[in-house]
Amino acid sequence: MNHHNTPASTGEIHKSQHNFWAHALAAIAVAMWGYSFVSTKVLLENGLGPTQIYICRFIIAYIVVLCISHKRIFCRSWLDECLILVCGLLSGSLYFIAENNALEYTLATNVALLTSLSPLITVLLVACIYKSEKISPGTWIGTAIAFVGVACVVFNSSTDVQIRPLGDFLSLLAAFSWSIYSLILKKLNAVYDVWFITRKTFFYGLLTSLPFLVIGDAGGVNPLDVLSRPAVWGNLLFLGLGASTAAFLIWGNTVKRLGAITANNYMYLQPIVTMVVSAIILHERVSFVGITGIVLILGGLWLGDYLTRLNFGARK
């Protein structure tokens, strides 16, 4: 008689299977985010303006999230309502419009790489704002290596000095915007559920994008004139339903199953996905200096996380 297949071992097998699917789904979510840069670049090449792309994408996402979360309308206080409005500006209109404009002036790979610095920027901001939070030596080492990589990436894209640095600057602006949003989100997460915050953030993001539409995209192409193109409506549906809704839902479940540290390690794969897809679809060439920058950024992000966890484990 086989006594090895006990309830405990069966439970371990099911747990292992669940973790496998959690890892697989994490990779799928990050792959969608990595591809979203290329998808946005295709829409720009079809004549849509950066703000038009953002509005079309998040109207789709907002409708989907509204169907899931629609009972509560307002926050518990006006202060919280204002904080979510700021979240909508920082993580919505400002972040994505800066990112979409960056794609007009630099490579999709550059945008993916530079915006991936937001986790490290967040750590630095936390240390500056909360004096009690100390940055470990490992984080400083990883940060220094990553920013050398940023310099390589900027240099790789600066054959046309008058144009490319602007796109790199906008990418870094988007990364800073996302980092500040993350600090505000920490306070809101303690009070409201994630779907309510997401719905309100999408709403205020769309609302605060209207001035950008008038200023920046007023002379752009009318989206109704180009929506019949498969390349346009196909990429808009992907950005709205995939990168903005499905990936968010997948990511929420991934963090719940694997934990924030393990899940966030998959974010390091995002620029690699963008680089590969950009080379295949957009025929973007990455020089040796650019490849060096990729290695330094990803290596710095990984090394900082590894040394910090190693130091924490040694203390325990």
Short mmCIF file of C-alpha atoms in Angstrom, two decimals:
data_model
loop_
_atom_site.label_atom_id
_atom_site.label_comp_id
_atom_site.label_asym_id
_atom_site.label_seq_id
_atom_site.Cartn_x
_atom_site.Cartn_y
_atom_site.Cartn_z
CA MET A 1 0.00 0.00 0.00
CA ASN A 2 1.29 3.45 -0.90
CA HIS A 3 1.35 5.68 2.16
CA HIS A 4 3.19 8.57 0.49
CA ASN A 5 0.11 10.20 -1.01
CA THR A 6 -1.09 11.67 2.29
CA PRO A 7 -3.46 14.66 2.56
CA ALA A 8 -0.50 16.82 3.58
CA SER A 9 1.54 15.89 0.50
CA THR A 10 -1.52 16.34 -1.72
CA GLY A 11 -1.93 19.81 -0.28
CA GLU A 12 1.69 20.59 -1.06
CA ILE A 13 1.19 19.43 -4.66
CA HIS A 14 -1.86 21.70 -5.05
CA LYS A 15 0.05 24.61 -3.50
CA SER A 16 2.95 24.00 -5.90
CA GLN A 17 0.56 23.94 -8.85
CA HIS A 18 -1.10 27.17 -7.72
CA ASN A 19 2.31 28.84 -7.34
CA PHE A 20 3.29 27.66 -10.83
CA TRP A 21 0.20 29.31 -12.33
CA ALA A 22 0.79 32.42 -10.24
CA HIS A 23 4.32 32.70 -11.67
CA ALA A 24 3.03 32.03 -15.19
CA LEU A 25 0.30 34.67 -14.88
CA ALA A 26 2.82 37.19 -13.48
CA ALA A 27 4.96 36.68 -16.58
CA ILE A 28 1.87 37.15 -18.80
CA ALA A 29 0.92 40.42 -17.07
CA VAL A 30 4.44 41.83 -17.40
CA ALA A 31 4.58 40.69 -21.04
CA MET A 32 1.39 42.66 -21.74
CA TRP A 33 2.86 45.76 -20.10
CA GLY A 34 6.08 45.32 -22.05
CA TYR A 35 4.16 45.00 -25.30
CA SER A 36 1.98 48.04 -24.47
CA PHE A 37 4.87 50.40 -25.30
CA VAL A 38 5.10 48.97 -28.80
CA SER A 39 1.30 48.97 -29.16
CA THR A 40 1.19 52.67 -28.26
CA LYS A 41 4.00 53.40 -30.74
CA VAL A 42 1.93 51.74 -33.51
CA LEU A 43 -1.06 53.97 -32.65
CA LEU A 44 1.15 57.06 -32.77
CA GLU A 45 2.40 56.04 -36.21
CA ASN A 46 -1.23 55.73 -37.35
CA GLY A 47 -1.87 59.38 -36.51
CA LEU A 48 -3.46 59.31 -33.06
CA GLY A 49 -2.12 61.85 -30.58
CA PRO A 50 -0.63 60.83 -27.20
CA THR A 51 -3.61 62.19 -25.22
CA GLN A 52 -6.14 60.69 -27.65
CA ILE A 53 -4.56 57.27 -27.12
CA TYR A 54 -4.68 57.68 -23.36
CA ILE A 55 -8.35 58.76 -23.35
CA CYS A 56 -9.50 55.97 -25.70
CA ARG A 57 -7.55 53.37 -23.73
CA PHE A 58 -8.83 54.35 -20.31
CA ILE A 59 -12.43 54.93 -21.32
CA ILE A 60 -12.49 51.23 -22.21
CA ALA A 61 -10.78 50.31 -18.93
CA TYR A 62 -13.02 52.61 -16.86
CA ILE A 63 -16.22 51.08 -18.26
CA VAL A 64 -14.97 47.58 -17.40
CA VAL A 65 -13.92 48.53 -13.85
CA LEU A 66 -17.19 50.45 -13.34
CA CYS A 67 -19.13 47.26 -14.06
CA ILE A 68 -17.20 45.55 -11.26
CA SER A 69 -17.11 48.41 -8.72
CA HIS A 70 -20.07 50.80 -8.80
CA LYS A 71 -21.73 50.83 -5.36
CA ARG A 72 -19.65 53.50 -3.59
CA ILE A 73 -19.49 56.86 -5.37
CA PHE A 74 -17.44 59.18 -3.14
CA CYS A 75 -14.66 58.75 -0.58
CA ARG A 76 -15.31 59.01 3.14
CA SER A 77 -13.79 62.50 3.32
CA TRP A 78 -12.99 65.39 0.99
CA LEU A 79 -9.30 64.97 1.83
CA ASP A 80 -9.35 61.40 0.54
CA GLU A 81 -11.28 62.56 -2.54
CA CYS A 82 -8.56 65.13 -3.24
CA LEU A 83 -5.85 62.51 -2.72
CA ILE A 84 -7.47 60.22 -5.29
CA LEU A 85 -7.77 63.18 -7.66
CA VAL A 86 -4.00 63.66 -7.31
CA CYS A 87 -3.55 59.92 -7.92
CA GLY A 88 -5.57 60.25 -11.12
CA LEU A 89 -3.34 63.12 -12.25
CA LEU A 90 -0.04 61.47 -11.33
CA SER A 91 -0.66 57.84 -12.33
CA GLY A 92 -3.19 58.60 -15.06
CA SER A 93 -3.03 61.69 -17.24
CA LEU A 94 0.47 62.94 -16.32
CA TYR A 95 2.13 59.51 -16.30
CA PHE A 96 0.63 58.07 -19.47
CA ILE A 97 0.61 61.31 -21.47
CA ALA A 98 4.29 61.86 -20.61
CA GLU A 99 4.98 58.24 -21.52
CA ASN A 100 3.02 58.43 -24.79
CA ASN A 101 4.72 61.70 -25.77
CA ALA A 102 8.09 60.13 -24.96
CA LEU A 103 7.36 57.41 -27.51
CA GLU A 104 7.20 60.11 -30.21
CA TYR A 105 10.74 61.25 -29.46
CA THR A 106 12.68 58.15 -28.44
CA LEU A 107 12.74 54.37 -28.80
CA ALA A 108 10.03 52.23 -27.21
CA THR A 109 12.81 50.25 -25.48
CA ASN A 110 14.16 53.43 -23.88
CA VAL A 111 10.74 54.37 -22.50
CA ALA A 112 10.26 50.90 -21.01
CA LEU A 113 13.73 50.94 -19.45
CA LEU A 114 13.58 54.43 -17.97
CA THR A 115 10.06 54.09 -16.56
CA SER A 116 11.16 50.82 -14.91
CA LEU A 117 13.27 52.94 -12.53
CA SER A 118 10.16 53.98 -10.59
CA PRO A 119 10.63 51.32 -7.84
CA LEU A 120 14.10 52.66 -7.02
CA ILE A 121 12.90 56.27 -7.20
CA THR A 122 10.12 55.37 -4.76
CA VAL A 123 12.67 53.98 -2.29
CA LEU A 124 14.69 57.20 -2.51
CA LEU A 125 11.60 59.37 -2.00
CA VAL A 126 10.54 57.34 1.03
CA ALA A 127 14.00 57.84 2.56
CA CYS A 128 13.80 61.61 1.96
CA ILE A 129 10.26 62.03 3.29
CA TYR A 130 10.36 59.52 6.16
CA LYS A 131 13.64 60.09 7.99
CA SER A 132 13.09 56.96 10.07
CA GLU A 133 13.35 54.79 6.94
CA LYS A 134 17.01 53.97 6.27
CA ILE A 135 18.24 52.92 2.82
CA SER A 136 20.45 49.84 2.94
CA PRO A 137 23.92 49.87 1.32
CA GLY A 138 22.66 47.26 -1.13
CA THR A 139 19.96 49.62 -2.39
CA TRP A 140 22.51 52.42 -2.86
CA ILE A 141 24.80 50.10 -4.83
CA GLY A 142 21.94 48.87 -7.01
CA THR A 143 20.73 52.44 -7.58
CA ALA A 144 24.18 53.67 -8.63
CA ILE A 145 24.59 50.79 -11.11
CA ALA A 146 21.09 51.31 -12.51
CA PHE A 147 21.64 55.03 -13.10
CA VAL A 148 24.89 54.34 -14.95
CA GLY A 149 22.72 52.12 -17.13
CA VAL A 150 20.29 55.02 -17.62
CA ALA A 151 23.17 57.16 -18.90
CA CYS A 152 24.06 54.41 -21.40
CA VAL A 153 20.45 54.15 -22.57
CA VAL A 154 20.20 57.93 -23.07
CA PHE A 155 23.51 57.94 -24.94
CA ASN A 156 22.35 55.04 -27.12
CA SER A 157 19.28 57.04 -28.27
CA SER A 158 20.99 60.41 -28.70
CA THR A 159 22.34 60.19 -32.24
CA ASP A 160 19.93 63.06 -32.92
CA VAL A 161 20.75 65.28 -29.95
CA GLN A 162 17.91 67.73 -30.63
CA ILE A 163 15.15 65.12 -30.37
CA ARG A 164 15.97 61.96 -28.44
CA PRO A 165 16.90 63.43 -25.00
CA LEU A 166 13.42 64.99 -24.77
CA GLY A 167 11.83 61.54 -24.96
CA ASP A 168 14.22 60.21 -22.31
CA PHE A 169 13.43 63.16 -20.02
CA LEU A 170 9.67 62.59 -20.40
CA SER A 171 10.21 58.91 -19.55
CA LEU A 172 11.99 59.85 -16.33
CA LEU A 173 9.22 62.37 -15.55
CA ALA A 174 6.70 59.54 -15.89
CA ALA A 175 8.78 57.38 -13.53
CA PHE A 176 8.90 60.16 -10.89
CA SER A 177 5.16 60.73 -11.30
CA TRP A 178 4.43 57.04 -10.68
CA SER A 179 6.70 57.01 -7.62
CA ILE A 180 4.89 59.93 -5.94
CA TYR A 181 1.57 58.26 -6.75
CA SER A 182 2.80 55.08 -5.02
CA LEU A 183 3.43 57.01 -1.79
CA ILE A 184 -0.11 58.44 -1.81
CA LEU A 185 -1.59 55.06 -2.70
CA LYS A 186 -0.04 53.56 0.44
CA LYS A 187 -2.32 55.76 2.57
CA LEU A 188 -5.46 55.08 0.51
CA ASN A 189 -4.96 51.30 0.45
CA ALA A 190 -5.46 51.19 4.21
CA VAL A 191 -9.01 52.57 3.86
CA TYR A 192 -10.47 51.58 0.46
CA ASP A 193 -10.52 48.43 -1.69
CA VAL A 194 -8.34 48.25 -4.77
CA TRP A 195 -11.22 48.28 -7.31
CA PHE A 196 -12.73 51.46 -5.83
CA ILE A 197 -9.37 53.23 -5.88
CA THR A 198 -8.73 52.06 -9.45
CA ARG A 199 -12.14 53.21 -10.68
CA LYS A 200 -11.77 56.65 -9.07
CA THR A 201 -8.18 56.96 -10.32
CA PHE A 202 -9.27 56.14 -13.88
CA PHE A 203 -12.10 58.71 -13.64
CA TYR A 204 -9.91 61.55 -12.39
CA GLY A 205 -7.16 60.55 -14.81
CA LEU A 206 -9.58 60.98 -17.70
CA LEU A 207 -10.93 64.25 -16.25
CA THR A 208 -7.48 65.81 -15.78
CA SER A 209 -6.42 64.72 -19.29
CA LEU A 210 -8.90 67.07 -21.00
CA PRO A 211 -6.63 70.17 -20.77
CA PHE A 212 -3.80 68.11 -22.32
CA LEU A 213 -6.17 67.16 -25.15
CA VAL A 214 -6.93 70.83 -25.91
CA ILE A 215 -3.31 71.96 -25.64
CA GLY A 216 -1.46 69.04 -27.20
CA ASP A 217 -3.74 67.01 -29.46
CA ALA A 218 -6.18 69.67 -30.63
CA GLY A 219 -4.75 69.55 -34.13
CA GLY A 220 -4.33 65.79 -34.19
CA VAL A 221 -6.18 63.22 -36.22
CA ASN A 222 -9.83 62.57 -35.39
CA PRO A 223 -9.89 59.07 -33.83
CA LEU A 224 -13.18 58.32 -35.63
CA ASP A 225 -11.39 58.64 -38.98
CA VAL A 226 -8.87 55.92 -38.20
CA LEU A 227 -10.77 53.50 -35.92
CA SER A 228 -11.70 51.35 -38.92
CA ARG A 229 -8.06 50.34 -39.30
CA PRO A 230 -7.38 46.92 -37.70
CA ALA A 231 -4.02 48.18 -36.39
CA VAL A 232 -5.83 50.97 -34.54
CA TRP A 233 -8.87 49.32 -32.97
CA GLY A 234 -6.93 46.12 -32.32
CA ASN A 235 -4.22 47.92 -30.34
CA LEU A 236 -6.76 50.10 -28.52
CA LEU A 237 -8.70 47.02 -27.41
CA PHE A 238 -5.47 45.40 -26.27
CA LEU A 239 -4.45 48.48 -24.27
CA GLY A 240 -7.90 48.93 -22.73
CA LEU A 241 -8.91 45.34 -22.03
CA GLY A 242 -5.48 43.75 -21.75
CA ALA A 243 -2.80 46.10 -20.42
CA SER A 244 -5.17 48.31 -18.40
CA THR A 245 -7.76 45.82 -17.07
CA ALA A 246 -6.79 42.15 -17.38
CA ALA A 247 -3.14 42.73 -16.45
CA PHE A 248 -4.21 44.73 -13.39
CA LEU A 249 -6.54 41.95 -12.24
CA ILE A 250 -3.86 39.31 -12.85
CA TRP A 251 -1.29 41.39 -10.99
CA GLY A 252 -3.56 41.80 -7.96
CA ASN A 253 -3.98 38.02 -7.69
CA THR A 254 -0.27 37.45 -8.29
CA VAL A 255 0.77 39.75 -5.44
CA LYS A 256 -1.77 38.04 -3.18
CA ARG A 257 -0.37 34.55 -3.95
CA LEU A 258 3.36 35.21 -4.30
CA GLY A 259 3.83 38.32 -2.19
CA ALA A 260 4.93 41.78 -3.32
CA ILE A 261 8.69 41.09 -3.40
CA THR A 262 8.50 37.95 -5.57
CA ALA A 263 5.85 39.46 -7.85
CA ASN A 264 7.75 42.71 -8.38
CA ASN A 265 10.83 40.80 -9.49
CA TYR A 266 8.92 40.02 -12.69
CA MET A 267 8.79 43.75 -13.49
CA TYR A 268 12.47 43.50 -14.36
CA LEU A 269 11.44 41.50 -17.45
CA GLN A 270 9.28 44.33 -18.86
CA PRO A 271 12.02 46.23 -20.75
CA ILE A 272 13.37 42.96 -22.16
CA VAL A 273 9.94 42.17 -23.62
CA THR A 274 9.73 45.67 -25.08
CA MET A 275 13.21 45.44 -26.59
CA VAL A 276 12.50 42.11 -28.29
CA VAL A 277 9.07 43.12 -29.60
CA SER A 278 10.40 46.53 -30.74
CA ALA A 279 13.16 44.86 -32.71
CA ILE A 280 10.66 42.50 -34.40
CA ILE A 281 7.73 44.88 -35.06
CA LEU A 282 9.24 48.38 -35.12
CA HIS A 283 12.72 47.33 -36.39
CA GLU A 284 14.39 49.41 -33.68
CA ARG A 285 18.12 48.77 -33.47
CA VAL A 286 19.83 48.60 -30.09
CA SER A 287 23.56 49.36 -30.06
CA PHE A 288 26.21 47.73 -27.86
CA VAL A 289 26.01 50.75 -25.54
CA GLY A 290 22.25 50.28 -25.32
CA ILE A 291 22.65 46.59 -24.50
CA THR A 292 25.20 47.54 -21.83
CA GLY A 293 22.64 49.97 -20.38
CA ILE A 294 20.00 47.23 -20.31
CA VAL A 295 22.36 44.90 -18.44
CA LEU A 296 23.33 47.62 -15.94
CA ILE A 297 19.74 48.72 -15.25
CA LEU A 298 18.37 45.23 -14.81
CA GLY A 299 21.50 44.14 -12.92
CA GLY A 300 21.31 47.16 -10.62
CA LEU A 301 17.63 46.59 -9.89
CA TRP A 302 18.21 42.90 -9.15
CA LEU A 303 21.42 43.42 -7.14
CA GLY A 304 19.86 46.12 -4.96
CA ASP A 305 16.91 43.86 -4.16
CA TYR A 306 19.14 40.82 -3.56
CA LEU A 307 21.64 42.60 -1.26
CA THR A 308 18.82 44.21 0.72
CA ARG A 309 17.10 40.86 1.29
CA LEU A 310 20.47 39.24 2.10
CA ASN A 311 21.19 41.92 4.71
CA PHE A 312 17.69 41.57 6.16
CA GLY A 313 18.07 37.79 6.39
CA ALA A 314 21.46 38.17 8.14
CA ARG A 315 19.89 40.44 10.77
CA LYS A 316 17.18 37.91 11.47
#
